[in-house]
Amino acid sequence: MNIDMPIPLNKPLLIGPFSQLLPMSGIRLRGPLQDNEMPVLENAGLMIENGRIHSIGPFDKLRSTTSASQVIHIRLEADCIGLPGFIDAHTHLCFAGSRARDYALRNSGRTYQEISRAGGGIWDTVTQTRNASREELTSGISQRAWRHLCNGVTTLEIKSGYGLSQEEELKMLLAIQDAKASVIADLIPTCLAAHMVPRDFTKGPDVYLKEISDQLFPILKAQNLANRIDAFIEEGAFSPENIRPYFEKARSMGFDLTVHADQFTTGGSEVAVLFGAKSADHLEVSTNREIKLLARSQVIATALPGASMGLGCGFTPARKILDAGGALAIASDHNPGSAPMGDLLTQAAVLGAFEKLTAAEVFAALTVRASAALGLKDRGQFSENCLADLLIFRAAHYHEILYHQGTLKPFQVYKKGALVYENPQMHRYGL
């Protein structure tokens, strides 16, 4: 890579020529995608100005029409693929402690529900997170977000949900807010106070949900701590019936909704469709009925292969969702219990192999379709005025990225036009 002169922050950048540049623009939101439907620009350049995409096109043409005194040229000296930064639309990065014991018990044959009833599961993490300080939670978020950024994730959704009281949920959301000051990736907070009924709350799920919605929701709005409300609709958590008043209150106050749906039993995806949620996430046990409901709605179906790998259960029926006309995003579900790996690209590559997804479908699920799951229109594609979040992979063809199943990491990561990470391993091995 050759930079003609030092890079001042106030000057536009022209990067290229890319062997292949995948703008991910002009791709339809729903339904299956063949690779030949994904725009691929060869020997292309990318012009970045003020942290946003200015233009894309043939590198030589862009260079010949710009003055070296006005634009900084970054010339790529090896075969490189350019992709928009990945968007992880479902994570639980705010937590304390470990659930390695849960993992060992599952591998010895105990079920998720059995472990939870024996004192493990979500409540174990709730206990450890309540015992952690706000500063400790902030530090943990920052460390995990940096690891995601190095793997190409430039936007991260982060849920609360391990506090399960007004005070502790606020502590988590304030920690997420604090982390924004030191984290390069954009953090999108989501309130998951409806993760489960806390074991130290004796008045039942309906009263718990009413107290949370009456007391916590106004604070979230007043302090701008989250504009997204999530709920776990599942046996042992909340039913479709008792979550409805909670979602009605959230919707009336202008919150976006998302749902943990159909992980072990069905019912959640129907609630997501009924309330016009941005996304329904998990969907491992969704049947043809739920798939059709989702496909006929505007809800984004978000697959979480990390949870399937962590629990040793089946994957989200991604192929069926796409073929039915649904919109598919892929997220990591990074959490200390069911999805501790947190490597989004690896998980997406594995899901693609098992569900027979094209490269176009996987990359769309990590970029432009993932942005829709968060209701974001300014990222996930190289379109004019979108955020200049850019990943550069050292490869001659984009097929190499998924072929290596997550072991081919980005060579460079740009956030809003700034180079924020360069992979030292690429230099060590002469890549």
XYZ file of C-alpha atoms in Angstrom, residues 45-405:
361
model
C -11.727 3.287 -6.424
C -13.598 4.683 -3.459
C -13.716 8.410 -2.718
C -14.310 9.370 0.922
C -15.013 12.903 2.115
C -15.911 14.115 5.604
C -16.268 10.556 6.832
C -18.827 9.607 4.206
C -18.922 8.043 0.769
C -18.487 10.652 -1.939
C -18.286 8.447 -5.045
C -17.133 5.106 -6.424
C -15.998 4.124 -9.895
C -12.963 3.164 -12.008
C -9.872 4.064 -9.993
C -7.876 5.535 -12.883
C -10.792 7.746 -13.891
C -11.317 8.994 -10.338
C -7.622 9.691 -9.981
C -7.302 11.490 -13.304
C -10.189 13.801 -12.490
C -8.906 14.839 -9.040
C -5.939 16.976 -8.120
C -3.217 15.486 -5.940
C -3.195 18.759 -4.022
C -6.846 18.293 -3.136
C -7.149 14.529 -2.580
C -4.960 11.993 -0.776
C -4.395 8.880 -2.892
C -4.007 5.553 -1.115
C -2.820 3.063 -3.713
C -3.330 -0.620 -2.940
C -0.273 -2.573 -4.044
C -1.807 -6.057 -3.779
C -5.081 -7.713 -4.684
C -7.706 -6.372 -2.293
C -11.450 -6.726 -1.791
C -13.460 -3.793 -0.434
C -16.668 -4.327 1.555
C -18.835 -2.106 3.766
C -18.189 -2.532 7.478
C -20.135 -5.385 9.047
C -23.133 -4.634 11.269
C -23.788 -6.941 14.219
C -27.465 -6.355 14.968
C -27.782 -8.568 18.069
C -25.243 -8.788 20.894
C -25.156 -8.926 24.705
C -21.694 -7.391 25.180
C -22.592 -5.768 28.508
C -22.093 -8.475 31.142
C -19.806 -9.715 33.875
C -18.452 -13.152 34.654
C -18.295 -16.433 32.767
C -20.656 -19.315 32.099
C -18.012 -21.913 31.196
C -19.669 -24.300 33.661
C -22.937 -24.049 31.705
C -21.087 -24.920 28.508
C -19.504 -27.981 30.099
C -22.866 -29.125 31.491
C -24.540 -28.766 28.077
C -21.798 -30.825 26.480
C -22.375 -33.513 29.092
C -26.031 -33.741 28.110
C -27.886 -31.223 30.287
C -30.392 -28.988 28.485
C -30.459 -25.188 28.537
C -33.646 -25.259 30.594
C -32.284 -27.826 33.079
C -29.170 -25.755 33.686
C -31.296 -22.654 34.208
C -33.523 -24.382 36.763
C -30.405 -25.541 38.634
C -29.181 -21.955 39.082
C -27.190 -21.471 35.909
C -28.329 -19.774 32.732
C -29.338 -16.129 32.502
C -29.792 -15.727 36.263
C -26.174 -16.700 36.883
C -25.049 -13.838 34.646
C -27.596 -11.503 36.261
C -26.012 -12.184 39.647
C -22.482 -11.576 38.389
C -23.502 -8.445 36.447
C -25.318 -6.972 39.447
C -22.140 -7.460 41.485
C -20.048 -5.601 38.903
C -19.580 -1.852 38.962
C -20.633 0.414 36.120
C -16.944 1.049 35.421
C -16.203 -2.669 35.205
C -19.067 -3.181 32.762
C -17.858 -0.256 30.642
C -14.363 -1.730 30.491
C -15.721 -5.121 29.435
C -17.804 -3.568 26.649
C -14.794 -1.632 25.356
C -12.570 -4.711 25.235
C -15.158 -6.866 23.470
C -16.100 -4.099 21.024
C -12.423 -3.683 20.059
C -12.196 -7.388 19.250
C -15.289 -7.109 17.069
C -13.855 -4.061 15.301
C -10.639 -5.925 14.470
C -12.834 -8.597 12.864
C -14.627 -6.034 10.726
C -17.686 -5.071 12.799
C -18.082 -1.288 12.680
C -21.610 -1.076 14.142
C -22.678 -3.062 17.223
C -26.087 -3.395 18.814
C -25.743 -4.025 22.576
C -28.542 -5.132 24.889
C -29.083 -4.720 28.587
C -31.005 -7.584 30.200
C -28.679 -8.893 32.903
C -29.865 -6.332 35.447
C -33.589 -7.120 35.642
C -34.486 -4.230 37.922
C -34.869 -0.548 37.212
C -31.633 0.334 38.996
C -29.539 -2.453 37.468
C -30.896 -2.047 33.944
C -30.040 1.648 34.143
C -26.529 0.741 35.299
C -26.074 -1.419 32.215
C -27.449 1.156 29.798
C -25.328 3.888 31.370
C -22.279 1.623 30.982
C -23.110 1.230 27.280
C -23.425 4.997 27.015
C -20.091 5.457 28.818
C -18.397 2.996 26.467
C -19.288 5.142 23.465
C -16.574 7.584 24.527
C -13.806 5.010 24.075
C -15.231 2.610 21.475
C -14.568 3.295 17.796
C -17.502 1.234 16.504
C -20.963 2.762 16.730
C -22.928 1.287 19.645
C -26.711 0.915 19.347
C -28.279 0.320 22.801
C -31.354 -1.861 23.323
C -33.289 -2.298 26.571
C -33.893 -5.987 27.282
C -35.358 -5.630 30.775
C -37.862 -8.303 29.653
C -35.178 -11.007 29.477
C -36.750 -13.145 32.189
C -38.762 -12.611 35.368
C -36.130 -11.939 38.038
C -36.056 -14.635 40.678
C -36.099 -12.062 43.453
C -39.346 -10.535 42.159
C -42.358 -12.273 43.705
C -45.309 -10.472 42.127
C -45.309 -12.300 38.787
C -44.492 -11.390 35.184
C -47.413 -9.032 34.555
C -46.594 -6.797 37.520
C -42.881 -6.878 36.703
C -43.488 -5.772 33.118
C -45.877 -3.017 34.221
C -43.429 -1.659 36.776
C -40.588 -1.667 34.254
C -42.651 0.013 31.534
C -44.104 2.617 33.927
C -40.860 3.457 35.703
C -37.980 2.685 33.328
C -39.349 3.646 29.908
C -39.733 7.373 30.743
C -36.139 7.490 32.032
C -34.851 5.890 28.833
C -36.548 8.606 26.821
C -35.560 11.471 29.093
C -31.883 10.463 29.191
C -31.739 9.145 25.612
C -30.350 5.823 26.841
C -32.138 3.574 24.339
C -34.773 3.823 21.652
C -35.185 0.074 21.247
C -37.148 -2.363 23.430
C -36.597 -6.128 23.267
C -38.283 -9.086 24.983
C -37.545 -12.800 25.272
C -40.773 -14.619 24.386
C -40.208 -18.173 25.485
C -41.160 -20.774 28.063
C -39.489 -19.748 31.299
C -39.388 -16.101 30.207
C -42.455 -14.228 28.878
C -45.515 -15.434 27.006
C -47.049 -13.754 23.956
C -50.022 -12.827 26.137
C -48.230 -11.077 28.996
C -45.779 -9.256 26.711
C -48.514 -7.490 24.725
C -49.291 -4.651 27.200
C -45.555 -4.099 27.567
C -45.057 -3.766 23.825
C -48.188 -1.621 23.494
C -46.749 0.818 26.032
C -43.361 0.809 24.308
C -44.900 1.389 20.891
C -47.107 4.206 22.180
C -43.997 5.958 23.513
C -42.226 5.723 20.151
C -39.739 2.938 20.880
C -38.636 0.571 18.132
C -39.326 -3.063 18.972
C -37.395 -6.271 18.464
C -38.078 -9.793 19.732
C -36.140 -12.843 20.882
C -38.423 -15.229 19.006
C -38.869 -18.957 18.322
C -35.644 -20.113 19.954
C -37.042 -23.184 21.725
C -40.804 -22.804 21.149
C -42.824 -20.780 18.649
C -44.985 -17.731 19.362
C -42.482 -14.894 19.403
C -42.318 -14.317 15.661
C -46.094 -13.876 15.507
C -45.842 -11.168 18.182
C -43.053 -9.497 16.197
C -45.256 -9.382 13.109
C -48.301 -8.194 15.089
C -46.394 -5.233 16.569
C -44.360 -4.376 13.471
C -41.033 -5.075 15.164
C -37.821 -4.168 13.362
C -36.622 -7.746 13.684
C -37.374 -11.193 15.039
C -34.156 -12.845 16.219
C -33.219 -16.528 16.712
C -36.039 -18.414 14.882
C -34.307 -21.788 15.240
C -37.620 -23.645 15.664
C -39.711 -21.551 13.271
C -41.998 -23.729 11.153
C -43.417 -23.031 7.710
C -46.244 -21.105 9.375
C -43.895 -18.668 11.113
C -41.700 -18.380 8.034
C -44.697 -17.375 5.917
C -45.798 -14.815 8.513
C -42.359 -13.235 8.537
C -42.037 -13.279 4.752
C -45.334 -11.419 4.357
C -44.321 -8.752 6.877
C -41.688 -6.025 7.051
C -39.904 -7.751 9.954
C -36.257 -8.661 9.388
C -35.480 -12.283 10.306
C -32.158 -12.308 12.162
C -30.292 -15.600 12.365
C -27.955 -16.138 15.320
C -25.679 -19.041 14.356
C -23.454 -18.438 17.377
C -26.285 -19.571 19.657
C -26.815 -22.722 17.581
C -23.104 -23.501 17.781
C -22.942 -22.774 21.505
C -26.034 -24.813 22.347
C -25.442 -27.597 19.833
C -28.865 -27.161 18.246
C -30.206 -26.607 14.747
C -29.648 -23.411 12.785
C -32.230 -20.822 11.842
C -33.945 -22.041 8.636
C -32.278 -19.270 6.653
C -32.696 -20.907 3.248
C -36.433 -21.355 3.745
C -36.819 -17.781 5.007
C -35.123 -16.346 1.929
C -36.929 -18.622 -0.517
C -40.250 -17.608 1.041
C -39.390 -13.969 0.355
C -38.156 -12.974 3.804
C -35.334 -10.605 4.685
C -32.377 -12.253 6.424
C -29.760 -10.646 8.658
C -27.030 -12.548 10.490
C -25.800 -11.490 13.936
C -23.440 -12.999 16.506
C -25.628 -13.024 19.667
C -22.324 -12.632 21.525
C -23.144 -13.413 25.156
C -21.534 -15.295 28.041
C -23.972 -18.198 28.003
C -25.191 -19.581 24.699
C -22.898 -17.707 22.262
C -19.508 -16.972 23.826
C -17.486 -17.049 20.582
C -18.641 -13.722 19.178
C -16.907 -14.078 15.787
C -19.529 -12.816 13.351
C -17.736 -13.659 10.090
C -16.923 -17.225 11.193
C -20.501 -17.819 12.281
C -21.898 -16.399 9.043
C -19.586 -18.594 6.946
C -20.649 -21.702 8.881
C -24.332 -20.826 8.594
C -23.862 -20.282 4.864
C -22.355 -23.748 4.462
C -25.106 -25.501 6.400
C -28.009 -23.493 4.969
C -26.626 -23.256 1.405
C -26.518 -19.479 1.256
C -24.857 -17.681 -1.616
C -22.032 -15.257 -0.937
C -24.380 -12.431 -1.918
C -26.920 -13.558 0.673
C -24.302 -13.786 3.423
C -22.685 -10.427 2.685
C -26.090 -8.734 2.401
C -27.053 -10.274 5.748
C -23.951 -8.719 7.340
C -24.334 -5.290 5.765
C -27.335 -3.729 4.052
C -29.937 -6.149 5.419
C -28.422 -5.975 8.901
C -28.706 -2.191 8.784
C -32.426 -2.583 8.119
C -32.751 -4.762 11.231
C -31.570 -1.740 13.229
C -33.568 0.787 11.226
C -30.370 2.453 9.973
C -30.209 3.865 6.450
C -26.766 5.474 6.492
C -24.520 2.384 6.456
C -24.135 -1.127 5.122
C -23.529 0.038 1.554
C -21.267 2.294 -0.477
C -23.862 4.819 -1.561
C -23.405 8.562 -1.691
C -23.411 10.134 1.785
C -23.432 6.803 3.638
C -20.862 6.323 6.392
C -17.427 5.442 5.028
C -17.122 2.235 7.036
C -14.790 0.097 4.920
C -13.190 -3.326 5.225
C -10.216 -4.295 3.062
C -9.415 -7.990 2.649
C -6.205 -9.199 1.006
C -7.626 -11.485 -1.690
C -8.173 -11.528 -5.444
C -11.818 -12.666 -5.296
C -14.554 -12.168 -2.732
C -15.256 -15.920 -2.653
C -12.012 -16.307 -0.693
C -13.509 -14.553 2.344
C -16.201 -17.146 3.110
C -14.099 -20.014 1.749
C -11.670 -19.529 4.640
C -14.610 -19.685 7.090
